[in-house]
Short mmCIF file of C-alpha atoms in Angstrom, two decimals:
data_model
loop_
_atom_site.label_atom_id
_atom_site.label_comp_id
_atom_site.label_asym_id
_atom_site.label_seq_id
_atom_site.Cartn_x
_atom_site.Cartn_y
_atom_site.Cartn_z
CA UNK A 172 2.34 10.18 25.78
CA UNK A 173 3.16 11.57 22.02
CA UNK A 174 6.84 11.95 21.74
CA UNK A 175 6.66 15.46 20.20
CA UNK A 176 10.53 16.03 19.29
CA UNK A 177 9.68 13.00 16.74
CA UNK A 178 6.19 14.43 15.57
CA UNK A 179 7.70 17.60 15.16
CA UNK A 180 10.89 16.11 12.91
CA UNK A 181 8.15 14.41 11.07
CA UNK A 182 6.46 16.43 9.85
CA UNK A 183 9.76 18.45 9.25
CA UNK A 184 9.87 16.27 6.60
CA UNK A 185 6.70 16.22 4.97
CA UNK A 186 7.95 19.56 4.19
CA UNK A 187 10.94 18.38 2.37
CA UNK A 188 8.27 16.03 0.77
CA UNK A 189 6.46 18.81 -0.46
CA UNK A 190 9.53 20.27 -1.75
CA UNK A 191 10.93 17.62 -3.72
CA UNK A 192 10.40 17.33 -6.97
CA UNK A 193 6.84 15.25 -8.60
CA UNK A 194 9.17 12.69 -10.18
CA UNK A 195 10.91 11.62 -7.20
CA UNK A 196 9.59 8.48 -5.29
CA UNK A 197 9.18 9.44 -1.53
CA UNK A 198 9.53 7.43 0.75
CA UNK A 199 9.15 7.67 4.75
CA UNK A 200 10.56 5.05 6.50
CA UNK A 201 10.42 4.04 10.47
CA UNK A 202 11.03 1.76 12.82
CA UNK A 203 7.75 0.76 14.81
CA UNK A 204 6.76 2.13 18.26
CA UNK A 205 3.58 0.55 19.73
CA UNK A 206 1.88 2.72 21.97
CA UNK A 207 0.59 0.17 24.72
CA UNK A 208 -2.41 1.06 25.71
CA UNK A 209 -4.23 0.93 22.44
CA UNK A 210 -1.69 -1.11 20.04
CA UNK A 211 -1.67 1.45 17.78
CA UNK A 212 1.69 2.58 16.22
CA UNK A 213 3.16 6.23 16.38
CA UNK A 214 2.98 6.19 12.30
CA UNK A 215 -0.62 5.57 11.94
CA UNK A 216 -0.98 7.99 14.73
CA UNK A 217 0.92 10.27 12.28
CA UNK A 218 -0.84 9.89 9.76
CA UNK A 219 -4.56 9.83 11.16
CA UNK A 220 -3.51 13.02 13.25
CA UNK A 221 -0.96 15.34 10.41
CA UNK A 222 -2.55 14.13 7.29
CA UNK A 223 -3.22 17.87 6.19
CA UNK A 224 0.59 17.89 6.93
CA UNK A 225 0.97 14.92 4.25
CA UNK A 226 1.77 14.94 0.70
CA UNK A 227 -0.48 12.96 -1.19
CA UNK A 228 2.63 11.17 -2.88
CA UNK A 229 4.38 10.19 0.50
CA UNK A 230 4.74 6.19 0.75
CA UNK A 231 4.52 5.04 4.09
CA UNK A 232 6.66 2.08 5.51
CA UNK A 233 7.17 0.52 9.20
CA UNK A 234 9.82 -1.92 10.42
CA UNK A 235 8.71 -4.21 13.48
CA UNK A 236 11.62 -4.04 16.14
CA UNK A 237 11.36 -7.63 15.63
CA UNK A 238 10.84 -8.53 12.13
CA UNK A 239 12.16 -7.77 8.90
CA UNK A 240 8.95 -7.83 7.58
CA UNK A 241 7.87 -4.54 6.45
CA UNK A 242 4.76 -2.81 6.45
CA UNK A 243 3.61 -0.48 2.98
CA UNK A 244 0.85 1.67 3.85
CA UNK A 245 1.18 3.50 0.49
CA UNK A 246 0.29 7.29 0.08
CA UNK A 247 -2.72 8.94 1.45
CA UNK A 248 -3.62 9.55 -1.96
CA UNK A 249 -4.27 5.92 -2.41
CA UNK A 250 -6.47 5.70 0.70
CA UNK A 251 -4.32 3.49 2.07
#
């Protein structure tokens, strides 16, 4: 199940992202949550799901729950 409250705040912000102004960095940063039956994570769910949502700017990072090792998906812009 999609927690929607959290989708919803998402892309809440994407707005703000499209907002801001073209010099500013953006950044969207989250903490990981694995959905268990596939293994994938709620942000790549995001952002294969919302990317019309998306600013083509908008860097994408995760934090594992148990790591301090984050991930950079970089902007949808960059294919990445």
């Amino acid at each position: 199940m999609v927690p929607s409250a959290k989708m919803k705040n998402w892309a809440e912000a994407m707005f703000y992202f499209h907002m801001a102004p073209p010099m500013y960095r953006k950044i969207f940063f989250v903490e990981q949550s694995l959905r268990v039956r596939t293994g994938e994570s709620l942000l790549v769910y995001f952002r294969r799901t919302q990317s019309h949502m998306i600013p083509p700017d908008v860097e994408f990072w995760e934090l594992p729950r148990d790591s301090d090792d984050v991930e950079i998906f970089g902007s949808i812009a960059d294919g990445r």
